[in-house]
Amino acid sequence: MNPACLIVVDVQNDFCEGGALAVPRGDEVVPLVNRLAARFDNVVLTQDWHPRAHASFASSHPGKRPFETIELAYGTQVLWPDHCVQGTSGAAFHPDLDATRAQLVIRKGYHRDIDSYSGFLEADRKTATGLAGYLGERKLKKLYVCGLATDFCVAWTALDGARAGFEVWVIEDASRAIDLEGSLARAWSELSAAGVKRTALTSL
Ligand code: VGL
Ligand code: ZN
């Protein structure tokens, strides 16, 4: 039994080609993620799952446009186009994602006033999703994180995993970035400072 868990972050239509917040070449991760999922005994998916008029949507803040920032109760928030609205096709997983081996789907960002890039802790840094408890009960100590987007939800999930005491790798070639004003380089330096390792599908 492989004591590691693959965490597949937000491989959803809105982050893929034609989606509301399309990550450049986001679709390319799908066949790689499918190959990875076949090799792990434990697979968890995260799913960005916002209510309408979510606080992270620029449309919720008169006069604001996507990719500007705003100060919310918990700090600075990047404003996004409306995306991954609960129950819409944009929020669904990419149709070619093979989710058959996933045992758990963690939905995040479902509180109207709190965003959640991380699969562990929401942006207020207090509200837990329950993922750390699940992994702890399953005695899974090694996490391999991939998906969309490298510099937001993948990075935050990996960082919180490392902070919670897991040994964490980011699978670089099975992830794609938004890269907003240097966010990708910043994410990699924070990841390496936190002890998160960088790997590729080909070297696993
Ligand atoms: C994400 C921005 C907003 C992500 C989610 O999955 O990386 N990015 N919501
Ligand atoms: Zn989101």
PDB file of C-alpha atoms and ligand atoms in Angstrom:
ATOM      1  CA  MET A   1       0.000   0.000   0.000  1.00  0.00           C
ATOM      2  CA  ASN A   2       1.350   3.346  -1.034  1.00  0.00           C
ATOM      3  CA  PRO A   3       1.086   5.682   1.991  1.00  0.00           C
ATOM      4  CA  ALA A   4       0.982   8.750  -0.245  1.00  0.00           C
ATOM      5  CA  CYS A   5      -2.014  10.751  -1.404  1.00  0.00           C
ATOM      6  CA  LEU A   6      -2.422  12.494  -4.748  1.00  0.00           C
ATOM      7  CA  ILE A   7      -4.267  15.796  -4.380  1.00  0.00           C
ATOM      8  CA  VAL A   8      -5.700  17.000  -7.682  1.00  0.00           C
ATOM      9  CA  VAL A   9      -6.547  20.678  -7.428  1.00  0.00           C
ATOM     10  CA  ASP A  10      -9.440  22.346  -9.284  1.00  0.00           C
ATOM     11  CA  VAL A  11      -9.347  20.590 -12.692  1.00  0.00           C
ATOM     12  CA  GLN A  12     -12.654  22.265 -13.537  1.00  0.00           C
ATOM     13  CA  ASN A  13     -14.137  23.637 -16.744  1.00  0.00           C
ATOM     14  CA  ASP A  14     -13.828  27.280 -15.699  1.00  0.00           C
ATOM     15  CA  PHE A  15     -10.043  26.898 -15.347  1.00  0.00           C
ATOM     16  CA  CYS A  16      -9.724  25.160 -18.725  1.00  0.00           C
ATOM     17  CA  GLU A  17      -9.928  26.429 -22.292  1.00  0.00           C
ATOM     18  CA  GLY A  18     -13.101  28.439 -22.880  1.00  0.00           C
ATOM     19  CA  GLY A  19     -13.745  28.739 -19.125  1.00  0.00           C
ATOM     20  CA  ALA A  20     -14.455  31.916 -17.168  1.00  0.00           C
ATOM     21  CA  LEU A  21     -10.965  31.981 -15.600  1.00  0.00           C
ATOM     22  CA  ALA A  22      -9.050  29.867 -18.085  1.00  0.00           C
ATOM     23  CA  VAL A  23      -5.510  28.994 -17.026  1.00  0.00           C
ATOM     24  CA  PRO A  24      -3.216  29.046 -20.091  1.00  0.00           C
ATOM     25  CA  ARG A  25      -2.858  25.459 -21.353  1.00  0.00           C
ATOM     26  CA  GLY A  26      -4.827  24.258 -18.339  1.00  0.00           C
ATOM     27  CA  ASP A  27      -6.390  21.390 -20.298  1.00  0.00           C
ATOM     28  CA  GLU A  28      -2.954  19.879 -20.863  1.00  0.00           C
ATOM     29  CA  VAL A  29      -2.862  18.589 -17.288  1.00  0.00           C
ATOM     30  CA  VAL A  30      -5.845  16.284 -17.782  1.00  0.00           C
ATOM     31  CA  PRO A  31      -4.078  13.280 -19.404  1.00  0.00           C
ATOM     32  CA  LEU A  32      -1.159  13.625 -16.975  1.00  0.00           C
ATOM     33  CA  VAL A  33      -3.458  13.740 -13.965  1.00  0.00           C
ATOM     34  CA  ASN A  34      -5.276  10.647 -15.257  1.00  0.00           C
ATOM     35  CA  ARG A  35      -1.991   8.765 -15.540  1.00  0.00           C
ATOM     36  CA  LEU A  36      -0.989   9.857 -12.044  1.00  0.00           C
ATOM     37  CA  ALA A  37      -4.340   8.924 -10.500  1.00  0.00           C
ATOM     38  CA  ALA A  38      -3.958   5.387 -11.840  1.00  0.00           C
ATOM     39  CA  ARG A  39      -0.728   5.032  -9.845  1.00  0.00           C
ATOM     40  CA  PHE A  40      -1.954   6.210  -6.429  1.00  0.00           C
ATOM     41  CA  ASP A  41      -4.049   4.227  -3.970  1.00  0.00           C
ATOM     42  CA  ASN A  42      -5.322   7.454  -2.466  1.00  0.00           C
ATOM     43  CA  VAL A  43      -6.673  10.286  -4.571  1.00  0.00           C
ATOM     44  CA  VAL A  44      -8.406  13.441  -3.347  1.00  0.00           C
ATOM     45  CA  LEU A  45      -9.901  16.075  -5.652  1.00  0.00           C
ATOM     46  CA  THR A  46     -10.514  19.691  -4.729  1.00  0.00           C
ATOM     47  CA  GLN A  47     -13.296  21.666  -6.360  1.00  0.00           C
ATOM     48  CA  ASP A  48     -13.609  25.455  -6.265  1.00  0.00           C
ATOM     49  CA  TRP A  49     -17.293  25.910  -5.362  1.00  0.00           C
ATOM     50  CA  HIS A  50     -18.485  29.482  -4.945  1.00  0.00           C
ATOM     51  CA  PRO A  51     -21.971  30.799  -4.261  1.00  0.00           C
ATOM     52  CA  ARG A  52     -23.291  33.500  -6.602  1.00  0.00           C
ATOM     53  CA  ALA A  53     -22.024  37.006  -5.705  1.00  0.00           C
ATOM     54  CA  HIS A  54     -18.996  35.545  -3.922  1.00  0.00           C
ATOM     55  CA  ALA A  55     -16.639  38.090  -2.297  1.00  0.00           C
ATOM     56  CA  SER A  56     -13.795  37.033  -4.636  1.00  0.00           C
ATOM     57  CA  PHE A  57     -15.767  38.070  -7.735  1.00  0.00           C
ATOM     58  CA  ALA A  58     -15.036  41.538  -9.155  1.00  0.00           C
ATOM     59  CA  SER A  59     -18.738  41.733 -10.072  1.00  0.00           C
ATOM     60  CA  SER A  60     -19.580  41.769  -6.347  1.00  0.00           C
ATOM     61  CA  HIS A  61     -17.711  45.068  -5.860  1.00  0.00           C
ATOM     62  CA  PRO A  62     -19.087  48.036  -7.829  1.00  0.00           C
ATOM     63  CA  GLY A  63     -16.385  49.809  -9.840  1.00  0.00           C
ATOM     64  CA  LYS A  64     -13.880  46.959  -9.507  1.00  0.00           C
ATOM     65  CA  ARG A  65     -12.537  44.897 -12.372  1.00  0.00           C
ATOM     66  CA  PRO A  66     -11.120  41.383 -12.517  1.00  0.00           C
ATOM     67  CA  PHE A  67      -7.474  41.054 -11.409  1.00  0.00           C
ATOM     68  CA  GLU A  68      -7.627  44.229  -9.280  1.00  0.00           C
ATOM     69  CA  THR A  69      -7.306  43.731  -5.526  1.00  0.00           C
ATOM     70  CA  ILE A  70      -9.481  44.760  -2.600  1.00  0.00           C
ATOM     71  CA  GLU A  71      -9.120  44.687   1.191  1.00  0.00           C
ATOM     72  CA  LEU A  72     -11.469  42.225   2.850  1.00  0.00           C
ATOM     73  CA  ALA A  73     -11.805  41.425   6.564  1.00  0.00           C
ATOM     74  CA  TYR A  74      -8.990  38.842   6.319  1.00  0.00           C
ATOM     75  CA  GLY A  75      -6.617  40.840   4.110  1.00  0.00           C
ATOM     76  CA  THR A  76      -5.885  41.544   0.458  1.00  0.00           C
ATOM     77  CA  GLN A  77      -8.024  39.649  -2.038  1.00  0.00           C
ATOM     78  CA  VAL A  78      -7.429  39.384  -5.791  1.00  0.00           C
ATOM     79  CA  LEU A  79     -10.732  39.884  -7.603  1.00  0.00           C
ATOM     80  CA  TRP A  80     -11.588  37.318 -10.234  1.00  0.00           C
ATOM     81  CA  PRO A  81     -14.129  36.993 -13.001  1.00  0.00           C
ATOM     82  CA  ASP A  82     -17.199  35.061 -11.795  1.00  0.00           C
ATOM     83  CA  HIS A  83     -16.092  31.413 -11.866  1.00  0.00           C
ATOM     84  CA  CYS A  84     -16.934  27.973 -10.463  1.00  0.00           C
ATOM     85  CA  VAL A  85     -20.406  28.982  -9.350  1.00  0.00           C
ATOM     86  CA  GLN A  86     -22.023  26.083  -7.474  1.00  0.00           C
ATOM     87  CA  GLY A  87     -23.977  23.783  -9.749  1.00  0.00           C
ATOM     88  CA  THR A  88     -22.918  25.387 -13.054  1.00  0.00           C
ATOM     89  CA  SER A  89     -21.098  23.564 -15.842  1.00  0.00           C
ATOM     90  CA  GLY A  90     -18.095  25.833 -15.230  1.00  0.00           C
ATOM     91  CA  ALA A  91     -17.772  24.372 -11.755  1.00  0.00           C
ATOM     92  CA  ALA A  92     -17.909  20.780 -13.028  1.00  0.00           C
ATOM     93  CA  PHE A  93     -14.734  18.751 -13.435  1.00  0.00           C
ATOM     94  CA  HIS A  94     -13.210  18.662 -16.931  1.00  0.00           C
ATOM     95  CA  PRO A  95     -15.179  16.004 -18.837  1.00  0.00           C
ATOM     96  CA  ASP A  96     -12.019  13.989 -19.566  1.00  0.00           C
ATOM     97  CA  LEU A  97     -10.803  13.967 -15.957  1.00  0.00           C
ATOM     98  CA  ASP A  98     -10.949  10.381 -14.743  1.00  0.00           C
ATOM     99  CA  ALA A  99     -12.358  10.777 -11.246  1.00  0.00           C
ATOM    100  CA  THR A 100     -13.170   7.117 -10.721  1.00  0.00           C
ATOM    101  CA  ARG A 101     -10.296   6.554  -8.287  1.00  0.00           C
ATOM    102  CA  ALA A 102     -10.960   9.653  -6.191  1.00  0.00           C
ATOM    103  CA  GLN A 103     -12.277   8.787  -2.730  1.00  0.00           C
ATOM    104  CA  LEU A 104     -12.912  12.336  -1.540  1.00  0.00           C
ATOM    105  CA  VAL A 105     -13.884  15.650  -3.111  1.00  0.00           C
ATOM    106  CA  ILE A 106     -13.127  18.691  -0.993  1.00  0.00           C
ATOM    107  CA  ARG A 107     -15.237  21.688  -1.992  1.00  0.00           C
ATOM    108  CA  LYS A 108     -13.847  25.065  -1.048  1.00  0.00           C
ATOM    109  CA  GLY A 109     -14.760  28.730  -1.299  1.00  0.00           C
ATOM    110  CA  TYR A 110     -18.400  28.073  -0.489  1.00  0.00           C
ATOM    111  CA  HIS A 111     -18.703  30.760   2.203  1.00  0.00           C
ATOM    112  CA  ARG A 112     -19.828  33.956   0.493  1.00  0.00           C
ATOM    113  CA  ASP A 113     -17.404  36.217   2.375  1.00  0.00           C
ATOM    114  CA  ILE A 114     -14.300  34.011   2.401  1.00  0.00           C
ATOM    115  CA  ASP A 115     -12.209  32.812  -0.531  1.00  0.00           C
ATOM    116  CA  SER A 116     -10.195  29.606  -0.322  1.00  0.00           C
ATOM    117  CA  TYR A 117      -7.244  28.890  -2.576  1.00  0.00           C
ATOM    118  CA  SER A 118      -6.076  26.234  -0.158  1.00  0.00           C
ATOM    119  CA  GLY A 119      -7.683  22.821   0.132  1.00  0.00           C
ATOM    120  CA  PHE A 120      -6.914  22.911   3.874  1.00  0.00           C
ATOM    121  CA  LEU A 121      -7.692  26.365   5.280  1.00  0.00           C
ATOM    122  CA  GLU A 122      -9.833  29.149   3.895  1.00  0.00           C
ATOM    123  CA  ALA A 123      -8.470  32.662   3.348  1.00  0.00           C
ATOM    124  CA  ASP A 124      -9.469  33.822   6.842  1.00  0.00           C
ATOM    125  CA  ARG A 125      -6.786  31.278   7.888  1.00  0.00           C
ATOM    126  CA  LYS A 126      -9.212  29.877  10.488  1.00  0.00           C
ATOM    127  CA  THR A 127     -11.942  27.946   8.694  1.00  0.00           C
ATOM    128  CA  ALA A 128     -10.756  24.383   8.094  1.00  0.00           C
ATOM    129  CA  THR A 129     -12.081  22.217   5.261  1.00  0.00           C
ATOM    130  CA  GLY A 130     -11.449  18.978   7.154  1.00  0.00           C
ATOM    131  CA  LEU A 131      -8.788  17.707   4.731  1.00  0.00           C
ATOM    132  CA  ALA A 132      -6.021  17.550   7.354  1.00  0.00           C
ATOM    133  CA  GLY A 133      -8.290  15.459   9.585  1.00  0.00           C
ATOM    134  CA  TYR A 134      -9.136  13.094   6.742  1.00  0.00           C
ATOM    135  CA  LEU A 135      -5.488  12.588   5.780  1.00  0.00           C
ATOM    136  CA  GLY A 136      -4.530  12.146   9.433  1.00  0.00           C
ATOM    137  CA  GLU A 137      -7.172   9.480  10.033  1.00  0.00           C
ATOM    138  CA  ARG A 138      -6.057   7.676   6.878  1.00  0.00           C
ATOM    139  CA  LYS A 139      -2.435   7.939   8.103  1.00  0.00           C
ATOM    140  CA  LEU A 140      -1.340   9.534   4.847  1.00  0.00           C
ATOM    141  CA  LYS A 141       1.787  11.566   5.443  1.00  0.00           C
ATOM    142  CA  LYS A 142       3.076  12.200   1.916  1.00  0.00           C
ATOM    143  CA  LEU A 143       1.165  14.486  -0.417  1.00  0.00           C
ATOM    144  CA  TYR A 144       1.661  14.924  -4.148  1.00  0.00           C
ATOM    145  CA  VAL A 145      -0.165  18.049  -5.325  1.00  0.00           C
ATOM    146  CA  CYS A 146      -0.978  18.939  -8.937  1.00  0.00           C
ATOM    147  CA  GLY A 147      -3.642  20.679 -11.033  1.00  0.00           C
ATOM    148  CA  LEU A 148      -4.744  24.296 -11.452  1.00  0.00           C
ATOM    149  CA  ALA A 149      -3.411  26.803 -10.841  1.00  0.00           C
ATOM    150  CA  THR A 150       0.214  26.257  -9.793  1.00  0.00           C
ATOM    151  CA  ASP A 151       0.593  29.755  -8.342  1.00  0.00           C
ATOM    152  CA  PHE A 152      -2.747  29.929  -6.490  1.00  0.00           C
ATOM    153  CA  CYS A 153      -4.678  26.868  -5.414  1.00  0.00           C
ATOM    154  CA  VAL A 154      -1.891  24.318  -5.976  1.00  0.00           C
ATOM    155  CA  ALA A 155       0.668  26.469  -4.131  1.00  0.00           C
ATOM    156  CA  TRP A 156      -1.618  27.367  -1.209  1.00  0.00           C
ATOM    157  CA  THR A 157      -2.681  23.746  -0.782  1.00  0.00           C
ATOM    158  CA  ALA A 158       0.944  22.565  -0.832  1.00  0.00           C
ATOM    159  CA  LEU A 159       2.042  25.312   1.600  1.00  0.00           C
ATOM    160  CA  ASP A 160      -0.731  24.533   4.068  1.00  0.00           C
ATOM    161  CA  GLY A 161       0.058  20.825   3.774  1.00  0.00           C
ATOM    162  CA  ALA A 162       3.695  21.498   4.656  1.00  0.00           C
ATOM    163  CA  ARG A 163       2.655  23.759   7.570  1.00  0.00           C
ATOM    164  CA  ALA A 164       0.385  20.999   8.847  1.00  0.00           C
ATOM    165  CA  GLY A 165       3.364  18.624   8.976  1.00  0.00           C
ATOM    166  CA  PHE A 166       2.939  16.617   5.771  1.00  0.00           C
ATOM    167  CA  GLU A 167       5.797  15.872   3.404  1.00  0.00           C
ATOM    168  CA  VAL A 168       4.743  17.614   0.199  1.00  0.00           C
ATOM    169  CA  TRP A 169       5.702  17.571  -3.467  1.00  0.00           C
ATOM    170  CA  VAL A 170       4.285  19.692  -6.297  1.00  0.00           C
ATOM    171  CA  ILE A 171       4.147  17.827  -9.598  1.00  0.00           C
ATOM    172  CA  GLU A 172       5.173  20.617 -11.904  1.00  0.00           C
ATOM    173  CA  ASP A 173       4.344  19.139 -15.317  1.00  0.00           C
ATOM    174  CA  ALA A 174       0.868  18.128 -14.128  1.00  0.00           C
ATOM    175  CA  SER A 175       0.108  21.743 -13.109  1.00  0.00           C
ATOM    176  CA  ARG A 176      -0.338  25.038 -14.996  1.00  0.00           C
ATOM    177  CA  ALA A 177      -0.123  28.616 -13.709  1.00  0.00           C
ATOM    178  CA  ILE A 178      -2.106  31.842 -14.072  1.00  0.00           C
ATOM    179  CA  ASP A 179       1.107  33.894 -13.518  1.00  0.00           C
ATOM    180  CA  LEU A 180      -0.344  37.239 -12.490  1.00  0.00           C
ATOM    181  CA  GLU A 181       2.393  39.872 -11.956  1.00  0.00           C
ATOM    182  CA  GLY A 182       5.126  37.475 -10.923  1.00  0.00           C
ATOM    183  CA  SER A 183       2.875  35.207  -8.891  1.00  0.00           C
ATOM    184  CA  LEU A 184       4.445  32.015 -10.246  1.00  0.00           C
ATOM    185  CA  ALA A 185       8.037  32.902  -9.281  1.00  0.00           C
ATOM    186  CA  ARG A 186       6.783  34.085  -5.881  1.00  0.00           C
ATOM    187  CA  ALA A 187       4.904  30.830  -5.359  1.00  0.00           C
ATOM    188  CA  TRP A 188       7.960  28.686  -6.147  1.00  0.00           C
ATOM    189  CA  SER A 189      10.137  30.637  -3.723  1.00  0.00           C
ATOM    190  CA  GLU A 190       7.532  30.354  -0.948  1.00  0.00           C
ATOM    191  CA  LEU A 191       7.155  26.649  -1.689  1.00  0.00           C
ATOM    192  CA  SER A 192      10.860  25.973  -1.476  1.00  0.00           C
ATOM    193  CA  ALA A 193      11.184  28.072   1.707  1.00  0.00           C
ATOM    194  CA  ALA A 194       8.439  25.906   3.247  1.00  0.00           C
ATOM    195  CA  GLY A 195      10.276  22.706   2.305  1.00  0.00           C
ATOM    196  CA  VAL A 196       7.873  21.690  -0.460  1.00  0.00           C
ATOM    197  CA  LYS A 197       9.676  19.664  -3.102  1.00  0.00           C
ATOM    198  CA  ARG A 198       9.308  20.029  -6.835  1.00  0.00           C
ATOM    199  CA  THR A 199       8.955  16.959  -8.980  1.00  0.00           C
ATOM    200  CA  ALA A 200       7.663  15.796 -12.372  1.00  0.00           C
ATOM    201  CA  LEU A 201       5.489  12.925 -13.514  1.00  0.00           C
ATOM    202  CA  THR A 202       8.432  11.489 -15.437  1.00  0.00           C
ATOM    203  CA  SER A 203      10.549  11.199 -12.282  1.00  0.00           C
ATOM    204  CA  LEU A 204       7.917   9.565 -10.078  1.00  0.00           C
TER     205      LEU A 204
HETATM  206  C1  VGL B   1      -8.161  29.551  -8.259  1.00  0.00           C
HETATM  207  C2  VGL B   1      -8.319  31.818  -8.481  1.00  0.00           C
HETATM  208  C3  VGL B   1      -9.592  31.804  -7.934  1.00  0.00           C
HETATM  209  C4  VGL B   1      -7.345  28.310  -8.465  1.00  0.00           C
HETATM  210  C5  VGL B   1      -9.427  29.512  -7.698  1.00  0.00           C
HETATM  211  O1  VGL B   1      -7.927  27.204  -8.536  1.00  0.00           O
HETATM  212  O2  VGL B   1      -6.095  28.431  -8.570  1.00  0.00           O
HETATM  213  N1  VGL B   1      -7.614  30.706  -8.631  1.00  0.00           N
HETATM  214  N2  VGL B   1     -10.138  30.648  -7.556  1.00  0.00           N
HETATM  215 ZN    ZN B   2     -12.151  30.618  -6.940  1.00  0.00          ZN
END
